[in-house]
Amino acid sequence: RDMFYINESHNEPDIVSINVDGILDGNSIRTLLEIMNRNLDTNKAVILDLGGTMHVDRKAREILRQYRDRISLKGLSEFLRMEIEYK
């Protein structure tokens, strides 16, 4: 099984930081979406830090692209930035 780890931090009442480590793929993105949607549904600002990811597959990139206007992305490689923010 691929390694995947999420750390969710609520340091401020209306902001959540989500740090992702490991491999973000079609399976693990579902878990991440549950966390992001739960926080977005309660009107929290979501900061997603992908700096610890080793790989983000095509399906996960497509899903993140759909969320790019609703969340703040951090820790993106140049490749991920181009794939998610500019397509």
mmCIF file with all atom_site columns, C-alpha atoms in Angstrom:
data_model
loop_
_atom_site.group_PDB
_atom_site.id
_atom_site.type_symbol
_atom_site.label_atom_id
_atom_site.label_alt_id
_atom_site.label_comp_id
_atom_site.label_asym_id
_atom_site.label_entity_id
_atom_site.label_seq_id
_atom_site.pdbx_PDB_ins_code
_atom_site.Cartn_x
_atom_site.Cartn_y
_atom_site.Cartn_z
_atom_site.occupancy
_atom_site.B_iso_or_equiv
_atom_site.pdbx_formal_charge
_atom_site.auth_seq_id
_atom_site.auth_comp_id
_atom_site.auth_asym_id
_atom_site.auth_atom_id
_atom_site.pdbx_PDB_model_num
ATOM 1  C CA . ARG A 1 1  ? 0.000   0.000  0.000   1.00 0.00 ? 1  ARG A CA 1
ATOM 2  C CA . ASP A 1 2  ? 1.227   3.498  -0.849  1.00 0.00 ? 2  ASP A CA 1
ATOM 3  C CA . MET A 1 3  ? 2.242   5.797  1.973   1.00 0.00 ? 3  MET A CA 1
ATOM 4  C CA . PHE A 1 4  ? -0.080  8.724  2.570   1.00 0.00 ? 4  PHE A CA 1
ATOM 5  C CA . TYR A 1 5  ? -0.345  10.991 5.599   1.00 0.00 ? 5  TYR A CA 1
ATOM 6  C CA . ILE A 1 6  ? -2.564  14.010 6.329   1.00 0.00 ? 6  ILE A CA 1
ATOM 7  C CA . ASN A 1 7  ? -2.138  16.441 9.212   1.00 0.00 ? 7  ASN A CA 1
ATOM 8  C CA . GLU A 1 8  ? -5.038  18.817 9.840   1.00 0.00 ? 8  GLU A CA 1
ATOM 9  C CA . SER A 1 9  ? -4.334  21.891 12.019  1.00 0.00 ? 9  SER A CA 1
ATOM 10 C CA . HIS A 1 10 ? -6.881  24.366 13.372  1.00 0.00 ? 10 HIS A CA 1
ATOM 11 C CA . ASN A 1 11 ? -4.629  27.118 14.713  1.00 0.00 ? 11 ASN A CA 1
ATOM 12 C CA . GLU A 1 12 ? -7.224  29.807 14.017  1.00 0.00 ? 12 GLU A CA 1
ATOM 13 C CA . PRO A 1 13 ? -11.012 29.384 14.373  1.00 0.00 ? 13 PRO A CA 1
ATOM 14 C CA . ASP A 1 14 ? -11.875 30.010 10.719  1.00 0.00 ? 14 ASP A CA 1
ATOM 15 C CA . ILE A 1 15 ? -8.738  28.637 9.023   1.00 0.00 ? 15 ILE A CA 1
ATOM 16 C CA . VAL A 1 16 ? -7.614  25.039 8.613   1.00 0.00 ? 16 VAL A CA 1
ATOM 17 C CA . SER A 1 17 ? -4.172  24.009 7.389   1.00 0.00 ? 17 SER A CA 1
ATOM 18 C CA . ILE A 1 18 ? -3.900  20.596 5.784   1.00 0.00 ? 18 ILE A CA 1
ATOM 19 C CA . ASN A 1 19 ? -0.419  19.154 5.213   1.00 0.00 ? 19 ASN A CA 1
ATOM 20 C CA . VAL A 1 20 ? -0.101  16.168 2.881   1.00 0.00 ? 20 VAL A CA 1
ATOM 21 C CA . ASP A 1 21 ? 2.879   13.807 2.791   1.00 0.00 ? 21 ASP A CA 1
ATOM 22 C CA . GLY A 1 22 ? 3.469   10.838 0.526   1.00 0.00 ? 22 GLY A CA 1
ATOM 23 C CA . ILE A 1 23 ? 1.610   9.847  -2.600  1.00 0.00 ? 23 ILE A CA 1
ATOM 24 C CA . LEU A 1 24 ? -1.612  11.592 -3.552  1.00 0.00 ? 24 LEU A CA 1
ATOM 25 C CA . ASP A 1 25 ? -3.514  9.436  -6.020  1.00 0.00 ? 25 ASP A CA 1
ATOM 26 C CA . GLY A 1 26 ? -7.044  8.540  -7.038  1.00 0.00 ? 26 GLY A CA 1
ATOM 27 C CA . ASN A 1 27 ? -7.569  6.589  -3.808  1.00 0.00 ? 27 ASN A CA 1
ATOM 28 C CA . SER A 1 28 ? -5.964  8.921  -1.272  1.00 0.00 ? 28 SER A CA 1
ATOM 29 C CA . ILE A 1 29 ? -7.533  12.053 -2.817  1.00 0.00 ? 29 ILE A CA 1
ATOM 30 C CA . ARG A 1 30 ? -10.928 10.793 -1.551  1.00 0.00 ? 30 ARG A CA 1
ATOM 31 C CA . THR A 1 31 ? -9.765  11.067 2.050   1.00 0.00 ? 31 THR A CA 1
ATOM 32 C CA . LEU A 1 32 ? -8.350  14.517 1.395   1.00 0.00 ? 32 LEU A CA 1
ATOM 33 C CA . LEU A 1 33 ? -11.610 15.628 -0.257  1.00 0.00 ? 33 LEU A CA 1
ATOM 34 C CA . GLU A 1 34 ? -13.620 14.534 2.780   1.00 0.00 ? 34 GLU A CA 1
ATOM 35 C CA . ILE A 1 35 ? -11.450 16.706 5.023   1.00 0.00 ? 35 ILE A CA 1
ATOM 36 C CA . MET A 1 36 ? -11.445 19.684 2.640   1.00 0.00 ? 36 MET A CA 1
ATOM 37 C CA . ASN A 1 37 ? -15.212 19.544 2.028   1.00 0.00 ? 37 ASN A CA 1
ATOM 38 C CA . ARG A 1 38 ? -16.033 19.207 5.728   1.00 0.00 ? 38 ARG A CA 1
ATOM 39 C CA . ASN A 1 39 ? -14.084 22.411 6.386   1.00 0.00 ? 39 ASN A CA 1
ATOM 40 C CA . LEU A 1 40 ? -15.318 24.273 3.311   1.00 0.00 ? 40 LEU A CA 1
ATOM 41 C CA . ASP A 1 41 ? -18.908 23.385 4.240   1.00 0.00 ? 41 ASP A CA 1
ATOM 42 C CA . THR A 1 42 ? -18.422 25.200 7.570   1.00 0.00 ? 42 THR A CA 1
ATOM 43 C CA . ASN A 1 43 ? -17.007 28.250 5.754   1.00 0.00 ? 43 ASN A CA 1
ATOM 44 C CA . LYS A 1 44 ? -13.423 27.737 6.893   1.00 0.00 ? 44 LYS A CA 1
ATOM 45 C CA . ALA A 1 45 ? -10.549 28.906 4.738   1.00 0.00 ? 45 ALA A CA 1
ATOM 46 C CA . VAL A 1 46 ? -8.534  25.871 3.639   1.00 0.00 ? 46 VAL A CA 1
ATOM 47 C CA . ILE A 1 47 ? -4.772  26.038 3.170   1.00 0.00 ? 47 ILE A CA 1
ATOM 48 C CA . LEU A 1 48 ? -3.482  22.885 1.486   1.00 0.00 ? 48 LEU A CA 1
ATOM 49 C CA . ASP A 1 49 ? 0.283   22.302 1.732   1.00 0.00 ? 49 ASP A CA 1
ATOM 50 C CA . LEU A 1 50 ? 1.532   19.701 -0.749  1.00 0.00 ? 50 LEU A CA 1
ATOM 51 C CA . GLY A 1 51 ? 5.216   20.261 0.055   1.00 0.00 ? 51 GLY A CA 1
ATOM 52 C CA . GLY A 1 52 ? 5.562   16.755 1.491   1.00 0.00 ? 52 GLY A CA 1
ATOM 53 C CA . THR A 1 53 ? 4.091   14.914 -1.463  1.00 0.00 ? 53 THR A CA 1
ATOM 54 C CA . MET A 1 54 ? 6.358   12.596 -3.427  1.00 0.00 ? 54 MET A CA 1
ATOM 55 C CA . HIS A 1 55 ? 3.895   12.148 -6.282  1.00 0.00 ? 55 HIS A CA 1
ATOM 56 C CA . VAL A 1 56 ? 0.492   13.546 -7.305  1.00 0.00 ? 56 VAL A CA 1
ATOM 57 C CA . ASP A 1 57 ? -1.139  11.471 -10.020 1.00 0.00 ? 57 ASP A CA 1
ATOM 58 C CA . ARG A 1 58 ? -3.241  12.778 -12.910 1.00 0.00 ? 58 ARG A CA 1
ATOM 59 C CA . LYS A 1 59 ? -6.618  12.100 -11.265 1.00 0.00 ? 59 LYS A CA 1
ATOM 60 C CA . ALA A 1 60 ? -5.583  13.911 -8.064  1.00 0.00 ? 60 ALA A CA 1
ATOM 61 C CA . ARG A 1 61 ? -4.257  16.861 -10.103 1.00 0.00 ? 61 ARG A CA 1
ATOM 62 C CA . GLU A 1 62 ? -7.568  17.085 -11.993 1.00 0.00 ? 62 GLU A CA 1
ATOM 63 C CA . ILE A 1 63 ? -9.529  17.146 -8.737  1.00 0.00 ? 63 ILE A CA 1
ATOM 64 C CA . LEU A 1 64 ? -7.232  19.743 -7.161  1.00 0.00 ? 64 LEU A CA 1
ATOM 65 C CA . ARG A 1 65 ? -7.651  21.863 -10.284 1.00 0.00 ? 65 ARG A CA 1
ATOM 66 C CA . GLN A 1 66 ? -11.425 21.911 -9.628  1.00 0.00 ? 66 GLN A CA 1
ATOM 67 C CA . TYR A 1 67 ? -10.779 23.241 -6.099  1.00 0.00 ? 67 TYR A CA 1
ATOM 68 C CA . ARG A 1 68 ? -8.112  25.826 -6.954  1.00 0.00 ? 68 ARG A CA 1
ATOM 69 C CA . ASP A 1 69 ? -10.515 28.779 -6.570  1.00 0.00 ? 69 ASP A CA 1
ATOM 70 C CA . ARG A 1 70 ? -11.826 27.568 -3.197  1.00 0.00 ? 70 ARG A CA 1
ATOM 71 C CA . ILE A 1 71 ? -8.561  26.725 -1.394  1.00 0.00 ? 71 ILE A CA 1
ATOM 72 C CA . SER A 1 72 ? -5.062  28.160 -0.982  1.00 0.00 ? 72 SER A CA 1
ATOM 73 C CA . LEU A 1 73 ? -2.278  25.914 -2.243  1.00 0.00 ? 73 LEU A CA 1
ATOM 74 C CA . LYS A 1 74 ? 1.241   25.867 -0.782  1.00 0.00 ? 74 LYS A CA 1
ATOM 75 C CA . GLY A 1 75 ? 4.367   23.821 -1.354  1.00 0.00 ? 75 GLY A CA 1
ATOM 76 C CA . LEU A 1 76 ? 3.741   23.154 -5.029  1.00 0.00 ? 76 LEU A CA 1
ATOM 77 C CA . SER A 1 77 ? 6.585   22.153 -7.300  1.00 0.00 ? 77 SER A CA 1
ATOM 78 C CA . GLU A 1 78 ? 6.810   24.166 -10.520 1.00 0.00 ? 78 GLU A CA 1
ATOM 79 C CA . PHE A 1 79 ? 5.271   21.211 -12.377 1.00 0.00 ? 79 PHE A CA 1
ATOM 80 C CA . LEU A 1 80 ? 2.294   20.999 -10.003 1.00 0.00 ? 80 LEU A CA 1
ATOM 81 C CA . ARG A 1 81 ? 1.821   24.760 -10.084 1.00 0.00 ? 81 ARG A CA 1
ATOM 82 C CA . MET A 1 82 ? 1.583   24.678 -13.883 1.00 0.00 ? 82 MET A CA 1
ATOM 83 C CA . GLU A 1 83 ? -0.687  21.603 -13.865 1.00 0.00 ? 83 GLU A CA 1
ATOM 84 C CA . ILE A 1 84 ? -3.103  22.872 -11.201 1.00 0.00 ? 84 ILE A CA 1
ATOM 85 C CA . GLU A 1 85 ? -3.119  26.646 -11.365 1.00 0.00 ? 85 GLU A CA 1
ATOM 86 C CA . TYR A 1 86 ? -2.714  27.363 -15.063 1.00 0.00 ? 86 TYR A CA 1
ATOM 87 C CA . LYS A 1 87 ? -4.613  24.664 -16.973 1.00 0.00 ? 87 LYS A CA 1
#
